């Protein structure tokens, strides 16, 4: 029996899955340390300075172009679901800038001699289905023969220059709101060890394939000051980027943070990704955990979120409107989780 005749388990091809594949924050910082010497045109509204979700280039007084790319190895074994998750994750960066996606290019790397063409086709079909839901075409792309399966998108979008929502514009006194529950990395770790039940898998797929469409409407609110999405660096990592960009401190309330069903117990049983530990090693020195925060809480706060939720920093008077926009689009778990305050760029968790 050849490799192509064996039952396909996509996650067995990858050393890491989803946004857990990201290079650790500390290592990435070293890599990018010498990347800031090139000329920056005045039209470039958002570049690499604050590790934002996408680049933004001003075209004219009415339009700015958003450009982003995201790709990774399989986080699930079902090829169609893998394609959906990867596409949803990539498109999220446009929503996180407050924009409207307009077009995508597919990035496809596959071990051609090990995966049936039908399986590869299902991956790309899953990605195309999400793009259809987002109302954009896949207008091209690039394919290579690679050792591990890789799929993702380059996504472009448009936004009015005055409505761009950066991750660096939070203000002291802002309220923090999270759009999706945490725990995707924990569920993926359990899945890889065949310890995730059907209910847990369904919750994971529902969470990771839900497009962050409220981003565009949130960008129209003057009271929304900063916006980002929570992905591979976990809630703490992306919140620290927000805090550092604004020169502020962030405060979280652990018991208000929404979690996917069953993830606390799974984390307690030892199901978590290596990326969670790498994340904590990179930024744990800038996090103050309260006495009541358990080890499972620390794991979940640094848990890599594939296609995670939007993190909003808004003035207190806009909280009800922000939550209403989330609820309108079916984000029932959206919740107030903390606030921004004057102080050193750190995160305090109570």
Coordinates of C-alpha atoms in Angstrom, one line a residue:
X1 CA 0.0 0.0 0.0
X2 CA 1.4 3.4 -1.0
X3 CA 1.5 6.5 1.2
X4 CA -1.4 7.9 -0.9
X5 CA -3.6 4.9 0.0
X6 CA -3.2 5.4 3.8
X7 CA -5.9 7.2 5.8
X8 CA -5.0 10.9 5.9
X9 CA -4.3 12.5 9.2
X10 CA -3.2 16.1 8.3
X11 CA -1.9 17.1 11.7
X12 CA 0.6 14.2 11.5
X13 CA 2.4 16.1 8.7
X14 CA 3.1 19.2 10.7
X15 CA 5.4 19.9 13.7
X16 CA 3.0 22.6 14.8
X17 CA -0.5 23.7 13.8
X18 CA -2.4 26.9 13.2
X19 CA -1.1 30.1 14.7
X20 CA 0.9 28.0 17.1
X21 CA 3.4 27.8 14.3
X22 CA 4.3 31.4 14.8
X23 CA 7.9 32.2 15.6
X24 CA 8.1 33.0 19.4
X25 CA 7.7 36.8 20.1
X26 CA 11.2 37.2 21.5
X27 CA 12.9 35.5 18.6
X28 CA 10.7 37.5 16.1
X29 CA 11.8 40.7 17.8
X30 CA 15.5 39.8 17.3
X31 CA 14.9 38.9 13.6
X32 CA 13.1 42.2 13.0
X33 CA 15.6 44.3 14.9
X34 CA 17.5 45.4 11.8
X35 CA 14.4 45.7 9.5
X36 CA 13.7 49.4 10.2
X37 CA 16.4 51.0 8.1
X38 CA 14.6 51.3 4.8
X39 CA 12.9 54.5 3.5
X40 CA 9.3 54.8 4.6
X41 CA 7.0 56.6 2.2
X42 CA 4.6 59.2 3.7
X43 CA 1.7 57.2 2.3
X44 CA 2.5 54.2 4.5
X45 CA 0.1 54.8 7.4
X46 CA 0.8 51.5 9.2
X47 CA 4.0 49.5 8.9
X48 CA 6.0 47.2 11.2
X49 CA 6.6 49.7 14.0
X50 CA 4.0 48.4 16.4
X51 CA 3.5 44.8 15.1
X52 CA 0.1 45.7 13.9
X53 CA -2.2 43.3 12.1
X54 CA -1.7 44.5 8.5
X55 CA 0.1 47.2 6.5
X56 CA -2.0 50.2 5.4
X57 CA -1.1 52.5 2.5
X58 CA -3.0 55.7 1.7
X59 CA -4.1 55.8 -1.9
X60 CA -6.0 59.1 -1.8
X61 CA -8.1 61.1 0.6
X62 CA -10.9 58.6 0.5
X63 CA -9.2 55.2 0.3
X64 CA -6.3 53.4 2.0
X65 CA -5.2 49.9 1.0
X66 CA -4.9 47.2 3.6
X67 CA -2.5 44.4 2.8
X68 CA -1.8 41.3 4.9
X69 CA -0.8 37.6 4.6
X70 CA -1.2 34.6 6.9
X71 CA -0.5 30.9 6.4
X72 CA 0.2 27.9 8.5
X73 CA 0.3 24.1 8.9
X74 CA -2.8 22.0 9.7
X75 CA -4.5 22.5 13.1
X76 CA -7.1 19.9 12.3
X77 CA -7.2 16.7 10.2
X78 CA -10.3 17.5 8.1
X79 CA -8.9 19.2 4.9
X80 CA -12.0 21.3 4.3
X81 CA -12.0 22.6 7.8
X82 CA -8.3 23.3 7.6
X83 CA -8.9 25.5 4.6
X84 CA -11.8 27.3 6.2
X85 CA -9.8 28.0 9.4
X86 CA -6.7 29.3 7.5
X87 CA -8.8 31.6 5.3
X88 CA -10.8 33.0 8.2
X89 CA -7.7 33.7 10.1
X90 CA -6.0 35.5 7.2
X91 CA -9.1 37.7 6.4
X92 CA -9.4 38.7 10.1
X93 CA -6.4 41.0 9.8
X94 CA -8.3 43.3 7.4
X95 CA -11.3 43.4 9.8
X96 CA -8.9 44.2 12.6
X97 CA -7.7 47.3 10.8
X98 CA -11.4 48.4 10.4
X99 CA -11.4 47.6 6.7
X100 CA -13.4 45.7 4.1
X101 CA -11.7 42.8 2.3
X102 CA -11.8 43.0 -1.5
X103 CA -9.5 40.3 -2.8
X104 CA -7.4 37.3 -1.9
X105 CA -4.5 35.3 -3.3
X106 CA -4.0 31.7 -2.2
X107 CA -0.7 30.4 -0.8
X108 CA -0.4 26.7 -1.2
X109 CA 2.5 24.4 -0.2
X110 CA 1.8 20.7 -0.2
X111 CA 3.8 17.4 -0.1
X112 CA 2.5 16.3 -3.5
X113 CA 3.9 12.8 -3.2
X114 CA 2.2 12.2 0.2
X115 CA -1.2 13.9 -0.1
X116 CA -3.9 12.8 -2.6
X117 CA -4.9 15.6 -5.0
X118 CA -8.5 15.2 -3.7
X119 CA -7.3 16.1 -0.2
X120 CA -5.4 19.2 -1.4
X121 CA -8.5 20.2 -3.4
X122 CA -10.7 20.0 -0.3
X123 CA -8.3 22.4 1.5
X124 CA -8.5 25.0 -1.2
X125 CA -12.3 24.5 -1.5
X126 CA -12.6 25.3 2.2
X127 CA -10.6 28.5 1.8
X128 CA -12.8 29.4 -1.2
X129 CA -16.0 28.9 0.8
X130 CA -14.9 31.4 3.4
X131 CA -13.8 33.9 0.8
X132 CA -17.3 33.5 -0.7
X133 CA -18.8 34.2 2.7
X134 CA -16.6 37.3 3.0
X135 CA -17.7 38.4 -0.5
X136 CA -14.2 38.3 -2.1
X137 CA -12.7 36.4 -5.0
X138 CA -9.5 34.3 -4.8
X139 CA -7.9 36.1 -7.7
X140 CA -4.7 34.1 -8.0
X141 CA -1.9 32.8 -5.8
X142 CA 1.2 30.6 -5.7
X143 CA 1.8 26.9 -5.1
X144 CA 4.9 24.9 -4.2
X145 CA 5.8 21.3 -3.4
X146 CA 6.7 21.4 0.3
X147 CA 7.6 18.9 3.1
X148 CA 4.6 20.0 5.3
X149 CA 1.1 21.1 4.2
X150 CA 0.8 24.9 4.2
X151 CA -2.2 26.9 3.3
X152 CA -3.2 30.5 3.7
X153 CA -4.0 33.8 1.9
X154 CA -2.7 37.2 1.0
X155 CA -5.7 39.5 1.6
X156 CA -6.2 43.0 0.5
X157 CA -8.9 45.4 1.7
X158 CA -10.0 49.0 1.7
X159 CA -10.6 51.5 4.5
X160 CA -11.2 55.2 4.7
X161 CA -7.9 56.8 6.0
X162 CA -9.7 58.4 8.9
X163 CA -11.2 55.1 10.0
X164 CA -8.0 53.0 10.3
X165 CA -7.9 51.4 13.7
X166 CA -4.3 50.7 14.8
X167 CA -3.3 48.6 17.8
X168 CA -1.3 51.5 19.3
X169 CA -4.0 54.1 19.9
X170 CA -5.6 52.9 23.2
X171 CA -6.2 55.6 25.9
X172 CA -6.0 55.5 29.6
X173 CA -9.4 54.7 31.0
X174 CA -10.4 52.7 28.0
X175 CA -12.4 49.5 28.5
X176 CA -11.1 46.2 26.9
X177 CA -13.6 44.0 25.1
X178 CA -12.8 40.5 23.6
X179 CA -15.0 39.2 20.8
X180 CA -14.3 35.4 21.0
X181 CA -13.6 33.0 23.8
X182 CA -10.1 31.7 24.4
X183 CA -8.8 28.1 24.3
X184 CA -8.2 27.1 20.7
X185 CA -4.6 26.0 21.3
X186 CA -5.7 23.8 24.2
X187 CA -8.4 22.2 22.1
X188 CA -6.0 21.6 19.2
X189 CA -3.5 20.0 21.6
X190 CA -6.2 17.6 22.8
X191 CA -7.2 16.9 19.2
X192 CA -3.7 16.0 18.2
X193 CA -3.6 13.4 21.0
X194 CA -7.1 12.0 20.2
X195 CA -8.6 13.4 23.4
X196 CA -11.1 15.9 22.0
X197 CA -14.7 14.8 21.8
X198 CA -17.2 15.7 19.1
X199 CA -18.6 18.6 21.1
X200 CA -15.2 20.1 21.7
X201 CA -14.3 19.8 18.0
X202 CA -17.6 21.5 17.0
X203 CA -16.9 24.4 19.3
X204 CA -13.4 24.7 18.0
X205 CA -14.5 24.8 14.4
X206 CA -17.3 27.2 15.1
X207 CA -14.9 29.6 16.8
X208 CA -12.1 29.4 14.2
X209 CA -14.3 29.8 11.1
X210 CA -16.4 32.8 12.3
X211 CA -15.3 35.8 10.4
X212 CA -14.6 38.9 12.5
X213 CA -17.0 41.1 10.4
X214 CA -17.8 43.5 13.3
X215 CA -14.4 45.1 12.7
X216 CA -15.7 47.3 9.9
X217 CA -18.6 48.6 12.0
X218 CA -16.5 49.0 15.0
X219 CA -14.1 51.2 13.1
X220 CA -17.0 53.7 12.4
X221 CA -17.3 54.4 16.1
X222 CA -15.3 57.4 17.4
X223 CA -15.2 55.8 20.8
X224 CA -13.2 52.8 19.5
X225 CA -9.6 53.9 19.9
X226 CA -7.6 50.7 19.2
X227 CA -8.4 47.3 17.6
X228 CA -6.4 44.1 17.0
X229 CA -7.1 40.4 16.8
X230 CA -5.8 37.8 19.2
X231 CA -3.9 35.1 17.4
X232 CA -0.6 33.2 17.8
X233 CA 0.9 35.2 20.7
X234 CA -2.2 34.7 22.9
X235 CA -4.3 37.3 24.6
X236 CA -1.4 38.5 26.8
X237 CA 1.0 38.9 23.8
X238 CA -1.4 40.9 21.7
X239 CA -2.5 43.0 24.6
X240 CA 1.1 43.7 25.4
X241 CA 1.6 45.0 21.9
X242 CA -1.4 47.2 22.4
X243 CA 0.0 48.5 25.7
X244 CA 3.5 49.1 24.4
X245 CA 2.2 50.9 21.4
X246 CA 0.1 53.3 23.6
X247 CA 2.7 53.5 26.4
X248 CA 0.0 52.3 28.9
X249 CA -0.6 49.6 31.4
X250 CA -3.4 47.0 30.9
X251 CA -5.5 45.3 33.6
X252 CA -7.4 42.1 33.1
X253 CA -10.0 40.3 35.2
X254 CA -9.5 36.6 34.8
X255 CA -13.0 35.6 35.8
X256 CA -14.5 37.8 33.0
X257 CA -12.5 36.4 30.2
X258 CA -14.7 34.1 28.0
X259 CA -13.4 30.6 27.5
X260 CA -14.4 27.8 25.2
X261 CA -16.2 24.8 26.8
X262 CA -14.0 22.4 28.7
X263 CA -10.7 24.1 28.1
X264 CA -9.9 24.7 31.8
X265 CA -10.2 21.0 32.6
X266 CA -8.1 20.1 29.5
X267 CA -5.4 22.6 30.4
X268 CA -5.4 21.2 33.9
X269 CA -4.9 17.7 32.5
X270 CA -1.9 18.9 30.6
X271 CA -3.3 19.6 27.1
X272 CA -1.6 22.7 25.8
X273 CA 0.8 23.6 23.0
X274 CA 4.5 24.2 23.1
X275 CA 3.8 27.7 21.7
X276 CA 2.0 28.6 25.0
X277 CA 5.2 28.1 26.9
X278 CA 7.3 29.9 24.3
X279 CA 4.9 32.8 24.5
X280 CA 5.1 33.0 28.3
X281 CA 8.9 32.8 28.2
X282 CA 9.0 35.7 25.8
X283 CA 6.8 38.1 27.7
X284 CA 6.0 36.7 31.1
X285 CA 8.4 39.2 32.7
X286 CA 5.9 42.0 31.7
X287 CA 2.9 40.2 33.2
X288 CA 1.8 40.4 36.9
X289 CA -0.4 37.5 37.9
X290 CA -2.6 38.0 40.9
X291 CA -2.6 35.4 43.7
X292 CA -5.9 34.0 42.6
X293 CA -4.8 33.2 39.0
X294 CA -4.2 29.5 38.7
X295 CA -1.7 27.8 36.4
X296 CA -4.5 26.9 34.0
X297 CA -5.3 30.6 33.8
X298 CA -1.7 31.4 32.9
X299 CA -1.8 28.7 30.2
X300 CA -5.0 30.0 28.7
X301 CA -3.8 33.6 28.7
X302 CA -0.7 32.7 26.7
X303 CA -2.6 30.0 24.6
X304 CA -2.1 30.6 20.8
X305 CA -5.4 31.5 19.3
X306 CA -5.8 30.5 15.7
X307 CA -8.4 32.8 14.1
X308 CA -9.1 34.4 17.5
X309 CA -11.4 37.3 18.4
X310 CA -11.1 41.0 18.0
X311 CA -9.7 42.9 21.0
X312 CA -11.2 46.3 21.3
X313 CA -10.0 49.3 23.4
X314 CA -12.9 51.8 23.7
X315 CA -14.1 54.6 25.9
X316 CA -16.5 53.6 28.7
X317 CA -19.4 55.4 27.0
X318 CA -19.1 53.1 23.9
X319 CA -19.2 49.8 25.6
X320 CA -22.9 49.1 25.1
X321 CA -22.7 50.0 21.4
X322 CA -19.6 47.8 20.9
X323 CA -21.2 44.8 22.6
X324 CA -24.4 45.3 20.6
X325 CA -22.4 45.2 17.3
X326 CA -20.8 42.0 18.4
X327 CA -24.1 40.5 19.4
X328 CA -25.7 41.6 16.1
X329 CA -23.2 39.4 14.2
X330 CA -23.6 36.4 16.5
X331 CA -20.6 36.9 18.8
X332 CA -22.5 35.9 21.9
X333 CA -19.4 35.4 24.0
X334 CA -18.1 39.0 23.5
X335 CA -17.4 40.5 27.0
X336 CA -15.7 43.3 28.9
X337 CA -12.4 41.8 30.2
X338 CA -10.4 44.7 31.6
X339 CA -9.2 48.3 31.1
X340 CA -6.2 50.4 30.1
X341 CA -4.5 52.6 32.7
X342 CA -1.6 55.0 33.1
X343 CA 1.6 53.3 33.8
X344 CA 4.4 51.1 32.4
X345 CA 3.6 48.9 29.5
X346 CA 2.7 45.8 31.5
X347 CA -0.4 43.6 32.0
X348 CA -1.8 43.0 35.5
X349 CA -4.2 40.0 35.9
X350 CA -6.5 39.9 38.9

